[in-house]
XYZ file of C-alpha atoms in Angstrom:
529
model
C -19.891 -10.971 -22.193
C -18.864 -14.031 -24.398
C -19.468 -11.795 -27.255
C -18.007 -9.051 -26.379
C -14.701 -10.668 -25.365
C -14.755 -12.442 -28.970
C -14.812 -9.086 -30.798
C -12.237 -7.948 -28.450
C -9.934 -10.862 -29.521
C -11.312 -10.250 -33.050
C -9.962 -6.954 -32.850
C -6.525 -7.604 -31.613
C -5.705 -10.471 -34.075
C -6.668 -7.642 -36.855
C -4.035 -5.335 -34.856
C -1.681 -7.713 -34.980
C -2.206 -9.115 -38.418
C -2.474 -5.387 -40.334
C -0.178 -4.139 -42.726
C 1.959 -1.682 -40.515
C 2.891 -5.150 -38.352
C 3.327 -7.518 -41.829
C 7.107 -7.829 -41.190
C 5.961 -9.185 -37.452
C 3.152 -11.567 -38.539
C 5.044 -12.825 -41.850
C 8.025 -13.606 -39.504
C 5.565 -15.104 -36.892
C 3.492 -17.144 -39.312
C 6.861 -18.396 -41.147
C 8.425 -19.127 -37.882
C 5.061 -21.257 -36.794
C 4.975 -23.040 -40.266
C 8.480 -24.009 -40.652
C 8.761 -25.495 -37.418
C 5.179 -27.093 -38.509
C 6.680 -28.956 -40.969
C 9.730 -29.764 -39.108
C 7.503 -31.755 -36.434
C 5.240 -33.125 -39.127
C 8.356 -34.167 -40.841
C 10.378 -35.739 -38.008
C 7.590 -36.919 -36.196
C 8.381 -35.305 -33.324
C 6.036 -34.326 -30.371
C 4.563 -30.725 -30.494
C 6.194 -29.442 -27.323
C 7.349 -25.998 -29.558
C 4.379 -25.263 -30.551
C 2.766 -25.557 -27.005
C 5.087 -23.325 -25.899
C 4.097 -20.677 -28.533
C 0.542 -21.556 -27.826
C 1.205 -21.141 -24.029
C 3.207 -17.787 -24.757
C 0.170 -15.955 -26.456
C -2.182 -17.381 -23.779
C 0.444 -15.596 -21.466
C 0.453 -12.389 -22.870
C -3.591 -12.333 -23.818
C -4.733 -12.964 -20.406
C -2.018 -12.219 -18.164
C -0.458 -8.795 -19.746
C -0.711 -6.691 -16.976
C 1.363 -9.063 -15.070
C 4.239 -9.634 -17.659
C 6.794 -6.996 -17.346
C 7.712 -5.028 -20.595
C 11.511 -5.452 -20.638
C 13.189 -7.992 -22.636
C 15.085 -9.697 -19.469
C 11.622 -10.901 -18.083
C 10.187 -11.986 -21.016
C 13.132 -14.022 -21.766
C 13.518 -15.681 -18.762
C 10.107 -17.121 -18.851
C 10.768 -18.931 -22.464
C 12.708 -21.857 -23.133
C 16.087 -20.969 -25.068
C 15.413 -23.257 -27.927
C 11.950 -21.295 -28.747
C 14.123 -17.913 -29.484
C 12.544 -16.751 -32.730
C 8.750 -17.825 -31.087
C 10.069 -15.123 -28.099
C 10.814 -12.737 -30.916
C 7.615 -12.938 -32.107
C 5.881 -12.916 -28.682
C 8.125 -9.988 -27.701
C 6.954 -7.807 -30.920
C 3.118 -8.593 -30.096
C 3.322 -7.877 -26.513
C 5.468 -4.469 -27.530
C 2.308 -3.823 -29.820
C -0.351 -4.594 -27.668
C 1.397 -2.519 -24.814
C 1.726 0.736 -27.249
C -2.357 -0.069 -28.304
C -3.251 0.414 -24.538
C -5.597 -2.533 -25.124
C -6.121 -3.461 -21.710
C -6.589 0.183 -20.767
C -10.227 0.694 -22.303
C -11.228 -2.881 -20.828
C -12.892 -2.277 -17.688
C -11.832 -5.545 -15.665
C -9.607 -5.912 -12.806
C -7.667 -8.963 -11.361
C -8.106 -11.332 -8.568
C -4.856 -12.560 -7.735
C -5.028 -16.006 -5.710
C -0.965 -16.178 -4.795
C 0.717 -13.350 -2.950
C 2.541 -11.322 -5.850
C 0.580 -13.248 -8.937
C 3.877 -14.699 -9.728
C 2.715 -17.430 -12.718
C 4.287 -21.142 -12.190
C 5.461 -20.712 -8.399
C 5.345 -23.776 -6.597
C 3.105 -23.725 -3.152
C 5.730 -23.988 -0.299
C 3.135 -23.638 2.509
C 3.863 -21.192 5.544
C 6.613 -20.289 7.385
C 7.738 -22.088 10.018
C 9.733 -20.503 13.191
C 13.099 -21.147 11.927
C 12.231 -19.957 8.360
C 11.170 -16.185 10.343
C 14.152 -16.404 12.302
C 15.944 -16.583 9.118
C 16.255 -13.021 8.312
C 16.974 -11.340 11.579
C 19.980 -10.170 10.191
C 18.038 -7.061 9.284
C 17.847 -5.800 13.116
C 17.247 -2.265 13.352
C 20.057 -0.627 10.855
C 18.895 0.726 7.885
C 21.360 0.131 4.905
C 21.927 2.671 2.627
C 21.307 1.346 -0.686
C 18.160 -0.308 1.179
C 19.416 -3.730 -0.379
C 19.412 -6.984 1.663
C 23.324 -7.122 0.836
C 22.796 -9.446 -2.233
C 20.277 -10.853 -4.757
C 20.078 -14.008 -3.114
C 16.392 -15.226 -2.415
C 16.393 -16.285 1.150
C 14.769 -19.378 2.706
C 12.116 -17.011 4.408
C 11.048 -15.096 1.002
C 11.009 -18.220 -0.932
C 8.564 -19.696 1.617
C 5.673 -16.716 0.866
C 6.108 -16.513 -2.879
C 3.170 -19.220 -3.268
C 0.811 -19.710 -0.410
C -2.735 -20.255 -2.445
C -4.171 -22.411 -4.716
C -6.496 -19.796 -5.862
C -6.216 -19.683 -9.771
C -6.051 -16.052 -11.292
C -9.677 -14.285 -12.004
C -10.994 -11.930 -14.142
C -13.484 -9.840 -12.207
C -15.370 -6.709 -14.035
C -15.339 -3.877 -12.628
C -19.525 -3.375 -13.099
C -20.010 -6.630 -12.050
C -21.794 -7.017 -8.696
C -19.020 -8.653 -6.695
C -18.019 -4.654 -6.664
C -21.451 -2.839 -6.038
C -21.307 -3.294 -2.176
C -19.697 -1.256 0.694
C -16.130 -2.907 1.403
C -15.584 -0.531 4.951
C -18.757 -2.848 5.695
C -17.378 -6.418 7.162
C -15.446 -8.589 9.449
C -12.482 -9.995 9.772
C -12.019 -13.717 8.869
C -8.794 -16.053 9.704
C -6.423 -16.073 6.833
C -3.416 -18.245 6.990
C -1.963 -17.323 3.963
C -0.915 -13.560 5.619
C 1.168 -11.942 5.883
C 1.938 -10.772 2.694
C 5.920 -10.369 3.589
C 7.546 -12.112 6.645
C 8.320 -10.484 9.735
C 11.847 -9.031 10.074
C 13.037 -9.075 6.360
C 11.925 -5.477 5.327
C 14.844 -2.871 6.358
C 12.268 0.194 6.066
C 10.078 -0.260 9.159
C 10.298 1.778 11.805
C 11.966 -0.082 14.885
C 9.298 0.973 16.987
C 6.788 -1.176 14.445
C 8.771 -4.030 13.868
C 7.256 -6.017 16.650
C 8.798 -9.159 15.232
C 12.311 -8.169 16.021
C 11.454 -6.440 19.288
C 10.466 -9.856 20.802
C 6.733 -10.267 20.576
C 6.245 -13.690 20.854
C 2.982 -14.517 19.266
C 2.096 -13.959 15.189
C -2.302 -15.021 15.204
C -2.881 -11.497 14.588
C -0.829 -11.853 11.333
C -3.263 -13.969 10.190
C -6.320 -12.227 9.441
C -7.958 -10.949 6.420
C -10.924 -8.269 5.736
C -14.015 -9.716 4.429
C -16.572 -6.980 3.307
C -20.334 -8.047 3.577
C -21.596 -8.803 0.106
C -18.719 -8.687 -1.987
C -14.939 -9.871 -2.239
C -11.601 -7.570 -2.763
C -8.719 -8.674 -4.750
C -5.723 -9.848 -2.699
C -2.939 -6.910 -3.146
C -0.868 -8.193 -6.201
C 2.478 -6.514 -5.960
C 4.171 -7.427 -9.341
C 0.951 -5.802 -10.793
C 0.568 -2.788 -8.658
C 4.138 -2.275 -9.593
C 3.753 -2.399 -13.474
C 0.477 -0.129 -12.880
C 3.167 2.525 -11.147
C 5.768 1.921 -13.716
C 6.864 5.628 -14.593
C 4.820 7.297 -11.685
C 5.321 8.366 -8.105
C 2.692 7.451 -5.208
C 3.005 9.551 -2.674
C 1.385 9.432 1.081
C 1.252 12.506 3.218
C 0.078 12.715 7.073
C 0.941 11.853 10.564
C 3.025 8.610 11.691
C -0.009 6.392 10.762
C 0.243 7.214 7.219
C 4.161 6.533 7.983
C 3.037 2.971 8.800
C 0.945 2.581 5.726
C 3.881 3.843 3.529
C 6.277 1.604 5.560
C 3.525 -1.432 4.438
C 3.372 -0.864 0.767
C 6.722 -0.347 0.451
C 7.726 -3.855 2.436
C 4.855 -5.503 0.325
C 5.878 -4.281 -3.218
C 9.882 -4.800 -2.247
C 9.313 -8.743 -1.689
C 7.689 -9.001 -5.016
C 11.422 -7.858 -6.038
C 14.135 -10.396 -6.586
C 16.939 -8.594 -7.003
C 16.842 -6.400 -3.510
C 19.072 -3.674 -4.624
C 17.180 -2.726 -7.483
C 15.064 -1.024 -4.935
C 16.708 2.205 -3.080
C 16.336 4.744 -0.849
C 16.870 7.542 -2.821
C 16.236 10.504 0.228
C 18.993 9.167 2.283
C 17.477 8.822 5.508
C 18.844 5.861 7.623
C 15.921 6.109 10.353
C 12.347 6.410 8.922
C 10.958 7.411 12.372
C 11.711 10.937 11.501
C 9.301 13.731 9.835
C 10.625 14.775 6.533
C 10.843 13.615 3.005
C 11.222 9.442 2.613
C 11.439 8.062 -1.198
C 11.969 4.706 -2.539
C 12.389 4.042 -5.839
C 11.637 0.737 -7.588
C 14.395 0.920 -10.516
C 13.087 -1.883 -12.711
C 9.589 -0.230 -13.074
C 11.218 3.639 -13.066
C 8.782 4.212 -9.859
C 8.814 5.649 -6.666
C 6.881 5.409 -3.342
C 7.567 8.781 -1.258
C 5.913 9.594 2.409
C 5.725 13.365 3.302
C 5.821 14.183 6.822
C 2.909 16.744 7.177
C 1.247 15.522 10.780
C -1.849 18.416 10.281
C -1.068 19.412 6.671
C -1.648 23.087 7.492
C 1.464 24.992 8.704
C 3.299 25.409 11.625
C 4.214 28.870 12.887
C 5.422 30.840 15.171
C 3.612 34.446 16.614
C 5.834 37.426 18.212
C 3.129 39.650 20.880
C 4.822 42.383 22.490
C 7.921 40.849 24.904
C 6.575 36.842 23.987
C 7.125 34.417 21.195
C 5.232 31.206 21.008
C 4.222 28.504 18.514
C 0.747 28.466 16.444
C -0.710 26.569 14.034
C -1.514 28.453 10.840
C -4.928 27.076 9.887
C -5.486 28.949 6.568
C -1.748 27.950 5.206
C -0.970 24.548 3.901
C 2.816 23.529 4.970
C 5.945 23.986 3.044
C 6.242 20.473 1.695
C 3.441 20.715 -0.636
C 5.717 20.833 -4.055
C 7.015 17.553 -2.806
C 3.859 15.660 -3.695
C 1.743 18.239 -5.944
C 2.577 16.612 -9.370
C 2.374 12.944 -7.980
C -0.035 10.636 -9.774
C -1.195 9.083 -6.782
C -1.808 11.152 -3.069
C -2.792 9.641 -0.042
C -3.624 12.222 2.766
C -4.535 11.795 6.187
C -4.340 14.226 9.093
C -6.229 13.003 12.970
C -4.014 12.170 16.004
C -1.943 15.430 16.382
C -5.033 17.290 16.504
C -5.881 15.386 20.032
C -2.275 16.325 21.487
C -2.072 18.911 24.609
C -1.831 21.834 22.552
C -4.155 21.109 19.625
C -7.232 19.505 22.300
C -6.606 22.900 24.775
C -6.879 25.276 21.806
C -5.824 28.139 23.797
C -3.953 31.106 21.780
C -2.492 28.159 19.471
C -4.401 28.341 16.294
C -3.512 31.407 13.926
C -5.438 32.713 10.943
C -3.824 35.890 9.472
C -2.213 38.247 12.073
C -5.148 37.092 14.592
C -4.437 34.378 17.133
C -7.648 32.929 18.583
C -7.729 33.276 22.486
C -9.925 30.147 22.357
C -11.111 28.013 19.578
C -12.445 24.346 19.976
C -10.032 21.341 18.672
C -13.302 20.219 16.057
C -13.677 24.033 14.601
C -10.272 24.107 14.211
C -9.549 21.062 12.308
C -12.536 21.614 10.064
C -11.012 25.258 8.946
C -7.598 23.000 8.233
C -9.553 20.571 5.900
C -10.974 23.610 4.277
C -7.715 25.365 3.649
C -6.707 21.631 2.550
C -9.159 21.244 0.478
C -9.100 25.274 -1.380
C -5.506 24.276 -2.025
C -6.247 20.349 -3.744
C -9.167 22.246 -5.828
C -6.443 24.844 -7.192
C -3.595 22.956 -7.331
C -4.364 19.256 -8.526
C -4.222 18.304 -11.913
C -7.598 15.564 -11.745
C -6.454 14.213 -15.322
C -2.878 13.008 -13.852
C -3.494 12.932 -9.726
C -5.961 10.577 -7.786
C -6.483 11.781 -4.652
C -7.585 9.619 -1.496
C -8.090 10.495 2.399
C -7.738 7.880 4.812
C -9.842 7.706 7.679
C -9.141 8.520 11.371
C -8.159 5.125 13.227
C -8.904 4.293 16.979
C -6.265 3.577 19.665
C -7.376 1.001 22.427
C -6.190 2.526 25.352
C -7.620 0.741 28.120
C -7.577 1.223 32.005
C -5.893 4.607 31.246
C -4.218 6.676 28.389
C -0.508 6.325 27.148
C 0.873 8.177 29.870
C -1.438 6.967 32.640
C -0.635 3.209 32.789
C -3.327 2.411 29.694
C -2.285 -0.415 27.521
C -2.801 -3.056 25.069
C -0.719 -5.897 26.439
C -1.721 -9.396 26.044
C -4.585 -8.650 23.418
C -4.086 -11.582 20.756
C -7.566 -11.189 18.586
C -9.461 -8.664 17.065
C -12.845 -7.449 18.646
C -15.540 -9.788 17.840
C -18.613 -7.887 19.240
C -19.729 -5.252 17.734
C -20.657 -3.093 20.923
C -17.483 -2.721 22.154
C -16.587 -1.029 19.201
C -16.026 2.902 19.613
C -18.283 5.522 18.320
C -17.962 6.831 14.859
C -15.089 9.672 15.016
C -16.899 13.216 14.796
C -13.522 14.528 12.945
C -14.517 12.287 10.169
C -17.516 13.648 10.136
C -16.094 16.672 9.407
C -13.909 15.004 6.624
C -17.148 14.130 4.988
C -18.852 17.537 5.293
C -15.506 18.945 3.591
C -15.193 16.103 0.986
C -18.937 16.701 -0.072
C -18.166 20.331 -1.224
C -14.861 19.803 -2.870
C -14.743 20.138 -6.671
C -11.864 17.405 -6.941
C -12.869 14.241 -6.934
C -11.470 12.947 -3.641
C -11.528 9.343 -2.331
C -12.191 8.661 1.317
C -10.958 5.661 2.703
C -13.715 4.922 5.720
C -11.372 2.392 7.607
C -11.845 3.602 11.017
C -14.422 0.784 12.345
C -12.838 -2.077 9.931
C -9.210 -0.795 12.110
C -11.266 -0.610 15.443
C -11.637 -4.338 15.712
C -7.908 -4.920 15.698
C -7.107 -4.000 19.070
C -4.779 -6.853 18.967
C -2.409 -4.919 16.522
C -0.368 -2.430 18.424
C 3.324 -2.708 19.260
C 2.429 -2.177 22.881
C 5.259 -3.086 25.013
C 7.014 -4.338 21.894
C 7.838 -0.880 20.869
C 11.825 -1.253 21.209
C 13.772 -4.318 21.036
C 14.915 -5.143 24.765
C 14.862 -9.216 26.285
C 13.295 -9.019 29.984
C 15.134 -10.652 32.670
C 12.199 -11.299 34.986
C 8.472 -11.271 34.736
C 8.391 -8.187 36.967
C 10.748 -6.614 34.791
C 8.216 -6.978 31.951
C 4.833 -6.368 33.780
C 6.986 -2.838 35.241
C 7.546 -1.910 31.860
C 3.683 -2.299 30.637
C 2.491 -0.300 33.208
C 4.734 2.962 32.194
C 4.120 3.242 28.778
C 2.657 1.156 25.675
C 2.210 2.174 22.204
C -1.657 1.369 21.317
C -1.329 3.897 18.506
C 0.384 2.675 15.979
C 0.279 -0.682 14.264
C 2.859 -3.652 13.984
C 4.029 -4.622 10.734
C 3.732 -6.725 9.329
C -0.017 -6.147 10.588
C -3.447 -4.524 10.184
C -1.671 -1.099 7.541
C -1.264 -3.795 5.047
C -5.166 -4.548 4.667
C -5.178 -0.559 4.189
C -2.892 -0.861 1.156
C -5.493 -3.946 -0.082
C -8.065 -1.566 0.066
C -6.117 0.936 -1.662
C -5.003 -1.548 -4.297
C -8.638 -2.791 -4.785
C -10.053 0.921 -5.394
C -7.094 2.003 -7.786
C -7.775 -0.822 -9.710
C -11.547 -1.068 -9.552
C -11.353 1.724 -11.984
C -8.351 0.200 -14.355
C -5.749 3.075 -12.855
C -2.637 2.194 -14.481
C -3.787 0.789 -17.668
C -2.371 1.616 -20.348
C -1.210 5.366 -18.768
C 1.312 7.228 -19.560
């Protein structure tokens, strides 16, 4: 390992001082030599040399975290070392062009929230800090900005809560050779990745903080696989790897939950919030359709395409009546919106248990034939096979990484959503595995379809890990309200609760943490065009 690192460093030095770069190396060496002579002759301290050495260390070890823009590089150096900055900027640019880190199978494990080097540790939020961001409320500004480029007190408090140092984990290390979906939830007071109420891209129904949920213990949990570790989601690194690319999340409202989580995590790492914008022009995100958030500084976007079945909703006319059907043999019309994306995360599950799909009578259509009766699970398999054929035919495996996110259980007790069932007052995960649900039959169908596909698809099997989290749902805090009496609160709890979707911040942040780990375990985004 040591020899390989030495060889890589030697190779880089050869590249740096190669004839094609003599104008760089000569200038840098001349600058360093001049500074050295000046220091010796005047008996000064060696701080300028220290800055240069630190700069080389920063570029060499943490290059995936350093922005390629001149502005971000300049901000990390002192004005008195401008010439040295020129050497470093040119050197970093040449290293980027060479794609040196793309060929090195390593992934960084970052201790802090966003891997921002040199951030002070400020600690966890107080209640006063959290309420400082309540101005966001339920409205969505047209430019997706918080109105200015100032960093609020609550955001500063979230920029350095960890004392763990950056660590390099090799992708072939035993730390990665385990089932990352087999594990347990452990307390982690450094969570969440962004403060409640701070992100304008969250459905009001998922915004439990603004809707008055009084407890926050459900935010302080981390998924810990048995036998290995996964890196924390480093938003700055994620954005750097997404530079010039599109990540699209496709599916139902649970995938919209995941999309909103990812957008908020990434946005929180951006100092100038005006550089993050909603390019789809939507002011409400609880509607199906197309939503796109662009991160201008990275020329990338993170999009959501609503497609709860993945296959096409249709209608059928028979004799004198027309009725709604679901075409199991055709993909929906939204495929052009994500076909050429660099990363696609699919899901479909929850809409298959709704009344029409669960009953399966005169609803499922293939060609010009409507099945008088078809079991839901069989129809689900047919739809998955249609999706699989489309992926195999239309996805460029040399460009696009495909994921399929697994089903997540609901946590209704004492009834269903419309019969008095609920999850109100749940404040901790399930700790007894005997209380977990059975593995969903729909996910066994997914597994069987994926095994037959030509295109590599990564199955994010989050069913079990999410099943522990009965505490993570909006329940009665699915909309903003102030209860005049305890009886009024209890009456609403008896009527309807949301134990399907998830509070944000919350459990979907962990789904994105796993997505980050899976992508970058294989070095995705490093040196790719």
